[in-house]
mmCIF file of N, CA and C in Angstrom:
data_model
loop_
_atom_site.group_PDB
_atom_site.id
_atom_site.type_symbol
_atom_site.label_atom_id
_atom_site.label_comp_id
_atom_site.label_asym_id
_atom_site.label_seq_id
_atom_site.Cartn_x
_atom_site.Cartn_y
_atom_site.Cartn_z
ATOM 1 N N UNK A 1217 -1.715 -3.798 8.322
ATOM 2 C CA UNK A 1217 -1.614 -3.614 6.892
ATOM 3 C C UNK A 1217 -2.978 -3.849 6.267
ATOM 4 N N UNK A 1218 -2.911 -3.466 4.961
ATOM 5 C CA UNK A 1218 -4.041 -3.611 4.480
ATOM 6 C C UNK A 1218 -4.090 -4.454 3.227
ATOM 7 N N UNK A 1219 -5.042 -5.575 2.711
ATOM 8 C CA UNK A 1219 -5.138 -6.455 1.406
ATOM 9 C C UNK A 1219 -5.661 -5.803 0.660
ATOM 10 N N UNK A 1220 -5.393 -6.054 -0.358
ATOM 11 C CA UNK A 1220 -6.234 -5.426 -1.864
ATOM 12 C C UNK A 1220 -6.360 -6.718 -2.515
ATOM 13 N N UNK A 1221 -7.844 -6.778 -3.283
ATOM 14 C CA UNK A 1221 -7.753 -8.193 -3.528
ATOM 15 C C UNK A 1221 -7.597 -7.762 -5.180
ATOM 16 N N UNK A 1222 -7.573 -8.304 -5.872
ATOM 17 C CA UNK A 1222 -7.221 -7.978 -7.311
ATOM 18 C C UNK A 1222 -7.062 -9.247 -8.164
ATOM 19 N N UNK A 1223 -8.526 -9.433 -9.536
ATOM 20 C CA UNK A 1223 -8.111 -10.383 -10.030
ATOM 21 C C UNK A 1223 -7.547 -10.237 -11.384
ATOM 22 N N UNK A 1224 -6.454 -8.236 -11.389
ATOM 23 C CA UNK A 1224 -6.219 -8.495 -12.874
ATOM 24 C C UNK A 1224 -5.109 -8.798 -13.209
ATOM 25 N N UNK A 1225 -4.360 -8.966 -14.134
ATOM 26 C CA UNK A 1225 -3.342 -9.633 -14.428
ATOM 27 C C UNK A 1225 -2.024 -8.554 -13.660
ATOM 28 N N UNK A 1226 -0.648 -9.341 -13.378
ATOM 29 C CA UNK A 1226 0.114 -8.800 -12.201
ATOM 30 C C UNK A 1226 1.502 -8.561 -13.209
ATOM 31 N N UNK A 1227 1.100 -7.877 -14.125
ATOM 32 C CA UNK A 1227 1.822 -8.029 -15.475
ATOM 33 C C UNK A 1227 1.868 -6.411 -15.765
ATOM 34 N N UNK A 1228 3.559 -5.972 -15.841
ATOM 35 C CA UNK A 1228 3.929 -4.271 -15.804
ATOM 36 C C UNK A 1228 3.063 -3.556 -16.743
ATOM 37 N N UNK A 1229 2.881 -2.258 -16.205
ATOM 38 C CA UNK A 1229 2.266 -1.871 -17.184
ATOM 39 C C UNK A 1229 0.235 -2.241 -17.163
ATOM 40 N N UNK A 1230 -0.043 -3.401 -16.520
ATOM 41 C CA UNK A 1230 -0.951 -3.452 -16.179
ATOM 42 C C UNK A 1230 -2.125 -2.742 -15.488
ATOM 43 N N UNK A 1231 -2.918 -3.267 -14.710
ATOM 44 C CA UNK A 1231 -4.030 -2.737 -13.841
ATOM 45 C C UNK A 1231 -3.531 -2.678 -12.464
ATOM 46 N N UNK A 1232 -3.083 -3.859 -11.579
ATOM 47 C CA UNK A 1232 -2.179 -3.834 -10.608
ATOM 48 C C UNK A 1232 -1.315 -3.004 -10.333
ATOM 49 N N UNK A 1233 -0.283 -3.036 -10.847
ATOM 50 C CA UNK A 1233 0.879 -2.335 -11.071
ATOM 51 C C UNK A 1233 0.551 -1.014 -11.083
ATOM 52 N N UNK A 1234 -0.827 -0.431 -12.025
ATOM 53 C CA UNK A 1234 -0.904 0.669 -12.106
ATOM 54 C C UNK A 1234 -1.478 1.476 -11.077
ATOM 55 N N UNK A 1235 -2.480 0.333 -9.886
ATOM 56 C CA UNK A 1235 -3.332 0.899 -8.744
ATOM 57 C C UNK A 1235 -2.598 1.211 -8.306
ATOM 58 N N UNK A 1236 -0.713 0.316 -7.507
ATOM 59 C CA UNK A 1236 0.176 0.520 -6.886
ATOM 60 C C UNK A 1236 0.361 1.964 -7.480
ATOM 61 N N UNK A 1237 0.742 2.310 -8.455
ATOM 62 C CA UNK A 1237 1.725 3.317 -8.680
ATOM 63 C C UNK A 1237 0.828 4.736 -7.956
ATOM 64 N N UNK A 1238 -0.610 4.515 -8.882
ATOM 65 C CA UNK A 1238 -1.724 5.536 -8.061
ATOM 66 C C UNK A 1238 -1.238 6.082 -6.913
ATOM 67 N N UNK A 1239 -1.714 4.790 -5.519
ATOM 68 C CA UNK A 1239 -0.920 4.860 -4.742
ATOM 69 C C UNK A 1239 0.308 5.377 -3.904
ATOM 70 N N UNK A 1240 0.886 5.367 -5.028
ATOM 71 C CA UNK A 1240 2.619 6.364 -4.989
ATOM 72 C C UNK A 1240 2.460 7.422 -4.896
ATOM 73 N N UNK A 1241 2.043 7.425 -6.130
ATOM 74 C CA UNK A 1241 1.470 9.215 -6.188
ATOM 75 C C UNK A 1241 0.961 10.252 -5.279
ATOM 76 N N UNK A 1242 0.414 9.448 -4.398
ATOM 77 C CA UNK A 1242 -0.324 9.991 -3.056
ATOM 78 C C UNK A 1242 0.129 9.230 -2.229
ATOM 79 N N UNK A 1243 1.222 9.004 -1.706
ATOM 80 C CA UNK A 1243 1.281 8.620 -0.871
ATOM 81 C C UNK A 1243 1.849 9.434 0.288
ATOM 82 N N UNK A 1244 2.187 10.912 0.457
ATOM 83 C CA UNK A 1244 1.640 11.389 1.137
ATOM 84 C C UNK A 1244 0.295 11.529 1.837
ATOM 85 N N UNK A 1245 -0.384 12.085 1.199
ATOM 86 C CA UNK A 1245 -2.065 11.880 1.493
ATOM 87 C C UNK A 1245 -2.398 9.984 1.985
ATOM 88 N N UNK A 1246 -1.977 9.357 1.970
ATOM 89 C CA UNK A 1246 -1.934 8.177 2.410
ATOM 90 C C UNK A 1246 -1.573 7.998 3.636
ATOM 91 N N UNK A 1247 -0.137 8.104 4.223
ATOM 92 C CA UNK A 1247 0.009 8.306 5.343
ATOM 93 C C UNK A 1247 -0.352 9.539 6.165
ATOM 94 N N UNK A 1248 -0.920 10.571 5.675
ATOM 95 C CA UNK A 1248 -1.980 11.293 6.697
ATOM 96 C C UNK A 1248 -3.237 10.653 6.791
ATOM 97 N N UNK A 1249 -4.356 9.780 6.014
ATOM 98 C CA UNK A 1249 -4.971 9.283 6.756
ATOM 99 C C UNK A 1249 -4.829 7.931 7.433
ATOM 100 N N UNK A 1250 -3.128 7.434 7.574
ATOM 101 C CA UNK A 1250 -3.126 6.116 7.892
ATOM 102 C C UNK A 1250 -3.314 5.802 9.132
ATOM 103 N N UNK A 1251 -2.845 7.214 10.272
ATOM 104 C CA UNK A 1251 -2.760 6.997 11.867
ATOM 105 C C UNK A 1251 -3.224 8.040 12.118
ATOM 106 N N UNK A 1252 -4.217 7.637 13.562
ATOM 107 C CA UNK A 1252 -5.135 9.215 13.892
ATOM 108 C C UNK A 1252 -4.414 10.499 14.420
ATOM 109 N N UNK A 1253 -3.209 10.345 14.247
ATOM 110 C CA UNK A 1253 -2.183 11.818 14.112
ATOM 111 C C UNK A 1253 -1.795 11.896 13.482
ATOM 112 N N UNK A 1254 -2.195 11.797 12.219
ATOM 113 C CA UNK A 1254 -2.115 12.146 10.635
ATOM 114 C C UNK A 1254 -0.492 12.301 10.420
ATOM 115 N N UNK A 1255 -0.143 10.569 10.556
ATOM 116 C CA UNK A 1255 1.610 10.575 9.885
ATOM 117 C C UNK A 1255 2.266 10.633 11.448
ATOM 118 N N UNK A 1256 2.250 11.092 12.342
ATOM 119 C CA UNK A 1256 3.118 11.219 13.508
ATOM 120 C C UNK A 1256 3.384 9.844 13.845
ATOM 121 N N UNK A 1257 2.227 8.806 14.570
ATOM 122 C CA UNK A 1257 2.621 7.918 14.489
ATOM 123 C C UNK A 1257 3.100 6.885 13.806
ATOM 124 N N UNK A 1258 3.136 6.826 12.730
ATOM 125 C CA UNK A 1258 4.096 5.992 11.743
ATOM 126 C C UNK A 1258 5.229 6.649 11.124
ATOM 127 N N UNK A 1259 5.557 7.762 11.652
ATOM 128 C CA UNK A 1259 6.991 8.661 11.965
ATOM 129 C C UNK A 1259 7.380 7.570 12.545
ATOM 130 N N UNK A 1260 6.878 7.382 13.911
ATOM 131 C CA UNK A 1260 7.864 6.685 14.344
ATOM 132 C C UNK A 1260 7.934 5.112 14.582
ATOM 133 N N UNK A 1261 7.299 4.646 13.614
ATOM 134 C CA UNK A 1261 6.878 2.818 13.636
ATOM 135 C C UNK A 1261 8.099 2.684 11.563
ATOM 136 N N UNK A 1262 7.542 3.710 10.807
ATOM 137 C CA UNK A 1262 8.244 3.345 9.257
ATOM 138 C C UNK A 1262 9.672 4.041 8.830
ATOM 139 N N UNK A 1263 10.522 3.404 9.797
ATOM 140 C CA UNK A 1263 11.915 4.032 9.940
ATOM 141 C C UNK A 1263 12.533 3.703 8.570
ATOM 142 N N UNK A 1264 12.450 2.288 8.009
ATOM 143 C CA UNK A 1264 12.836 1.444 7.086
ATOM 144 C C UNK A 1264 13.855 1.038 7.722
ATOM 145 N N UNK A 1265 13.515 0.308 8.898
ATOM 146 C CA UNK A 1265 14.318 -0.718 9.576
ATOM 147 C C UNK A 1265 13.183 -1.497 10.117
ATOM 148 N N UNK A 1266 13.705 -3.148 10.468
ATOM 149 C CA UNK A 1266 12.631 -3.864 11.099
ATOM 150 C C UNK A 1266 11.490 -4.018 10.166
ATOM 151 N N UNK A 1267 11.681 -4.571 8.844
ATOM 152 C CA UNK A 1267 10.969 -4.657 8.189
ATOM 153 C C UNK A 1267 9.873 -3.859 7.912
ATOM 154 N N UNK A 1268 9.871 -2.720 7.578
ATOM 155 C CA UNK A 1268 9.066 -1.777 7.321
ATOM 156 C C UNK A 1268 10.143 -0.798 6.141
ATOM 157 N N UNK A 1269 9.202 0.026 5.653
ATOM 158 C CA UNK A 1269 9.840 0.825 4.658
ATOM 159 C C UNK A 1269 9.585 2.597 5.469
ATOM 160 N N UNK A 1270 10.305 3.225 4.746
ATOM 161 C CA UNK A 1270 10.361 4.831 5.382
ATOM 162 C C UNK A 1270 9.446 5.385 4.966
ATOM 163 N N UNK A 1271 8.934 5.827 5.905
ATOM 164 C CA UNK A 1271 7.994 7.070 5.783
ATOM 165 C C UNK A 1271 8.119 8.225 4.596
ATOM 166 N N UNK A 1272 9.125 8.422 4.285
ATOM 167 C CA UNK A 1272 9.594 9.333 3.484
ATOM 168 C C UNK A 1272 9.934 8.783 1.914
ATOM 169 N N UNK A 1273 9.920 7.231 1.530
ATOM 170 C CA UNK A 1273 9.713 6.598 0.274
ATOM 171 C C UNK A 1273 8.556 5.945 0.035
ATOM 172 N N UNK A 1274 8.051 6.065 -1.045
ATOM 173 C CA UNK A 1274 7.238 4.730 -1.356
ATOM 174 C C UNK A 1274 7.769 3.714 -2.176
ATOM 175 N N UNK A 1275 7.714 2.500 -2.046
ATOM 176 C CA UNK A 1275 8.450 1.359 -3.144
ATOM 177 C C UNK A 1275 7.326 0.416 -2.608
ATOM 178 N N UNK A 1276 7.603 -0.655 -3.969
ATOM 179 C CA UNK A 1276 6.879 -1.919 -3.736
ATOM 180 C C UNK A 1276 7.736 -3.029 -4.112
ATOM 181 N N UNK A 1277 7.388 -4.093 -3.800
ATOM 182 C CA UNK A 1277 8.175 -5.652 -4.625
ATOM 183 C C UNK A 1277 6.865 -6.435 -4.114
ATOM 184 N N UNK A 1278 7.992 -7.352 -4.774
ATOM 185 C CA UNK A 1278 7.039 -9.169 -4.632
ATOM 186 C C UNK A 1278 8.396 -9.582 -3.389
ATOM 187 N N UNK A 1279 7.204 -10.207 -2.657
ATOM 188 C CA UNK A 1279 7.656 -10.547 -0.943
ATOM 189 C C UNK A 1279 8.523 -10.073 -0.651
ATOM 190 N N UNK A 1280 8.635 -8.275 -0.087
ATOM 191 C CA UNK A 1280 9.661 -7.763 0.042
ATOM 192 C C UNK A 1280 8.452 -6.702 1.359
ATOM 193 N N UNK A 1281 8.782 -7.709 2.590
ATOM 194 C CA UNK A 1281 8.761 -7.220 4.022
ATOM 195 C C UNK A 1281 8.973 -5.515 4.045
ATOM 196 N N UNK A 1282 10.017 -5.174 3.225
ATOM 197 C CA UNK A 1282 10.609 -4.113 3.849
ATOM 198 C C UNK A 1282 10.092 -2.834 2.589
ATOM 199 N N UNK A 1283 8.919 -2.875 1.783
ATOM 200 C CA UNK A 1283 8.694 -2.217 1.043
ATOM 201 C C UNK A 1283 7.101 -1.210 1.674
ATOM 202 N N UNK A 1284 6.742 -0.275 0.675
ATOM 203 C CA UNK A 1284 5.664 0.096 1.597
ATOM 204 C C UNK A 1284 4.319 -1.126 0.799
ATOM 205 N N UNK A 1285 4.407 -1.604 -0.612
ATOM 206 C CA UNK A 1285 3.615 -1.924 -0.843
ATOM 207 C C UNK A 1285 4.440 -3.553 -1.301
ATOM 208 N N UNK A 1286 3.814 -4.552 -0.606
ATOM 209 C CA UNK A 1286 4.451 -6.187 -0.481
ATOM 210 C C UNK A 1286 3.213 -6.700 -1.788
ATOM 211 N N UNK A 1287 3.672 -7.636 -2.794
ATOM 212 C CA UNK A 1287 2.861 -8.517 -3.269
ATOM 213 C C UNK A 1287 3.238 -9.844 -3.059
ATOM 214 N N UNK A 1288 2.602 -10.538 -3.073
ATOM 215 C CA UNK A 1288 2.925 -11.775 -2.456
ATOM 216 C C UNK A 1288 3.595 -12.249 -3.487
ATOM 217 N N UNK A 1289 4.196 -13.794 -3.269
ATOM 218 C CA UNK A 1289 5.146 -14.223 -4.289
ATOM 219 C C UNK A 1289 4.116 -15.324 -5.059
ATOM 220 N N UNK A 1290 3.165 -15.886 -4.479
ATOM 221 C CA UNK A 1290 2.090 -16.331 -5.204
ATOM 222 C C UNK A 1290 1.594 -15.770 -5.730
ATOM 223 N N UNK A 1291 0.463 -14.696 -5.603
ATOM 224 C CA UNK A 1291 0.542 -13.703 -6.663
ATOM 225 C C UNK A 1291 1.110 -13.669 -8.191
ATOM 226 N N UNK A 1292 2.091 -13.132 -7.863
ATOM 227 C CA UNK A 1292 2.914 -13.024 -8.843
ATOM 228 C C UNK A 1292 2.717 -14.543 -9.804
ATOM 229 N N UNK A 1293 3.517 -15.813 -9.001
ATOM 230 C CA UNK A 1293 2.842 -16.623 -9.972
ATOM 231 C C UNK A 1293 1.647 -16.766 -10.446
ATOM 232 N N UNK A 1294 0.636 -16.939 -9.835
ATOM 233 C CA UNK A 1294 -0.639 -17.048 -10.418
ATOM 234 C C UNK A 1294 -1.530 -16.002 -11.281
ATOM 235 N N UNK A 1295 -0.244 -14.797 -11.601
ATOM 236 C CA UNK A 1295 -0.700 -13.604 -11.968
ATOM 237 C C UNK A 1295 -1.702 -12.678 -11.674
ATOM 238 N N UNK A 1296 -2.402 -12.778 -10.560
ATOM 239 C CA UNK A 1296 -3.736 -12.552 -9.878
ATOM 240 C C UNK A 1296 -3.505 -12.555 -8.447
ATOM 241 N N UNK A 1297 -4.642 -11.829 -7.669
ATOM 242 C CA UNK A 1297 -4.385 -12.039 -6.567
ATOM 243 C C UNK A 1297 -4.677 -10.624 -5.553
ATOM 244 N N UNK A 1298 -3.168 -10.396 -4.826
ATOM 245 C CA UNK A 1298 -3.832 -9.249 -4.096
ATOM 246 C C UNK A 1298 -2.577 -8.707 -3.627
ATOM 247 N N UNK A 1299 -2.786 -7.436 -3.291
ATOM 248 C CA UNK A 1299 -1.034 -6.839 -2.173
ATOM 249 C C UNK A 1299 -1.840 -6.068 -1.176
ATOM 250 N N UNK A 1300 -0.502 -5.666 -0.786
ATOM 251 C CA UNK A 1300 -0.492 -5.584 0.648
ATOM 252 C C UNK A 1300 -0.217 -4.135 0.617
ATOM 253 N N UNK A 1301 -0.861 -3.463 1.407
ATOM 254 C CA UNK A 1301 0.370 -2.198 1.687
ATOM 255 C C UNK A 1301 -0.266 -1.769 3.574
ATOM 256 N N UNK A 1302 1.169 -2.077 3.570
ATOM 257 C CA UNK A 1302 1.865 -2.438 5.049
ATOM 258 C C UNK A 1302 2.328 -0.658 5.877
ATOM 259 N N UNK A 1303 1.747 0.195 5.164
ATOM 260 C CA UNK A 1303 1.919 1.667 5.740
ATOM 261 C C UNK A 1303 0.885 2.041 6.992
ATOM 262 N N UNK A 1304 -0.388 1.631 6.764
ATOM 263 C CA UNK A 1304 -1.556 1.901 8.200
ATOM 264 C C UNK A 1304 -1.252 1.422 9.438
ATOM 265 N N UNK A 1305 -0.967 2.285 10.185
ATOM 266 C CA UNK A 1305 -0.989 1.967 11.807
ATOM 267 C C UNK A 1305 -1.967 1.178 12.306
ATOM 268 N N UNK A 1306 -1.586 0.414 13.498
ATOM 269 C CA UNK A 1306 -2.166 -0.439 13.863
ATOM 270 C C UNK A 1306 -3.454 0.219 14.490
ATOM 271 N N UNK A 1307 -3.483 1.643 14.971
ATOM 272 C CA UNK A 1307 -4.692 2.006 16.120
ATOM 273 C C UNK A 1307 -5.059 2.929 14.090
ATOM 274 N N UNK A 1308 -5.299 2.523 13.250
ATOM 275 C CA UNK A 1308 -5.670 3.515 12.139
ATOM 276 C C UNK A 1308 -7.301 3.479 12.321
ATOM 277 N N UNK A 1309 -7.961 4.352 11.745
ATOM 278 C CA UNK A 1309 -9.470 3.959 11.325
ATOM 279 C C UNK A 1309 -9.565 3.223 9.825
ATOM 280 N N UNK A 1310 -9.865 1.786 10.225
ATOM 281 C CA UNK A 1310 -9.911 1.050 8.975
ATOM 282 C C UNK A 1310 -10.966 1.874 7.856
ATOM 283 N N UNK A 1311 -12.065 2.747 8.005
ATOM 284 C CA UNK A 1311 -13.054 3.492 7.350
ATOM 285 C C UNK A 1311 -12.367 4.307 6.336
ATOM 286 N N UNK A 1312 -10.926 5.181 7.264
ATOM 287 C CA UNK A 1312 -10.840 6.280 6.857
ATOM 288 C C UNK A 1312 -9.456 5.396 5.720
ATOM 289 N N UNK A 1313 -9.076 4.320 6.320
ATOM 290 C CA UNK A 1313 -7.879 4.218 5.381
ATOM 291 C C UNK A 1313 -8.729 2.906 4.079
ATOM 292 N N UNK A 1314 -9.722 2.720 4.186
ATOM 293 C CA UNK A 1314 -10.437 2.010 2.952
ATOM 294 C C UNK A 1314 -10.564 3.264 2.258
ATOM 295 N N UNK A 1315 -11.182 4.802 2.507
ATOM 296 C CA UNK A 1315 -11.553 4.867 1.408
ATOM 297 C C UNK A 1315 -10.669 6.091 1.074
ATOM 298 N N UNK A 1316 -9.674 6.137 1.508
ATOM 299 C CA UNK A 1316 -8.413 6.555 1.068
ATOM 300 C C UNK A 1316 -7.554 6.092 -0.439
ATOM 301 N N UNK A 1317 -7.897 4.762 -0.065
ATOM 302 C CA UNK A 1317 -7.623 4.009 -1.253
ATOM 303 C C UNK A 1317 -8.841 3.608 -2.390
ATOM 304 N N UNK A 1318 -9.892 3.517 -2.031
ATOM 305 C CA UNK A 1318 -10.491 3.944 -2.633
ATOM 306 C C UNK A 1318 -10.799 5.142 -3.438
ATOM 307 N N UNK A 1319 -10.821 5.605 -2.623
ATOM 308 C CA UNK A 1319 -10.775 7.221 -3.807
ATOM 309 C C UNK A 1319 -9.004 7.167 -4.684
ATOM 310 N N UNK A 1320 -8.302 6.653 -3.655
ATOM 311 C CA UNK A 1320 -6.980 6.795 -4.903
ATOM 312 C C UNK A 1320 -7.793 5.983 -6.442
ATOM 313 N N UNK A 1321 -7.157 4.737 -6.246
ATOM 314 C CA UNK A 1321 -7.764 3.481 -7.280
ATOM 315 C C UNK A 1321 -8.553 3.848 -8.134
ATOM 316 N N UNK A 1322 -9.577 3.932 -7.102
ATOM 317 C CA UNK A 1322 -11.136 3.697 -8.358
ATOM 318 C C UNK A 1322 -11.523 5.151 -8.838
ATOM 319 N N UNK A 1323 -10.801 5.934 -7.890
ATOM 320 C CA UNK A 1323 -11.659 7.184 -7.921
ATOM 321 C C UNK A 1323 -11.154 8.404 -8.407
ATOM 322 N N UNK A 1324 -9.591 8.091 -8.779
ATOM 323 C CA UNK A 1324 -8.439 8.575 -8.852
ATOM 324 C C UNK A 1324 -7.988 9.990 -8.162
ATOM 325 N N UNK A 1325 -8.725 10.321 -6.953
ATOM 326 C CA UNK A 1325 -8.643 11.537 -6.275
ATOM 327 C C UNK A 1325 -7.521 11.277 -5.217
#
């Protein structure tokens, strides 16, 4: 998985909330660059069983294992902080899936 560190407020409607949604939006294009067979292998790792979420939804929560994008439950209290999104295969190219999200986020492409 991957951290996002984030110190803006974790409050709807926000900056957070809103990178996540980015995110959503593409999250096709996300899981093609998450595993170097663009989506095949996390076909078959994001069933949405076994704590993982489906390949075929995106959702998020606060400490919710089974979502594609987890925020921690500290976080949330401390309003700050960072999430998770738990979609990149383990053999992924960390390069290609930083600036994946990068260009989502900052770059909005």
């Amino acid at each position: 998985s991957s951290g996002i560190n984030a110190e803006w407020p974790l409050r709807p409607g926000k900056h957070i909330i809103l990178a996540i949604k980015q995110m959503g939006d593409k999250h096709d294009e996300h899981i093609q660059e998450y595993d170097p067979t663009h989506g095949q292998d996390n076909a078959r790792r994001l069933t949405g069983l076994h704590e993982t979420a489906s390949i075929h939804v995106f959702n998020y929560g606060v400490a919710d294992r089974g979502a594609s994008i987890r925020i921690p439950q500290q976080c949330e209290k401390d309003r700050c902080g960072y999430f998770e999104d738990r979609r990149p295969a383990s053999n992924c190219d960390p390069y290609a899936v930083t600036g994946r999200i990068v260009k989502t986020i900052c770059l909005g492409i």
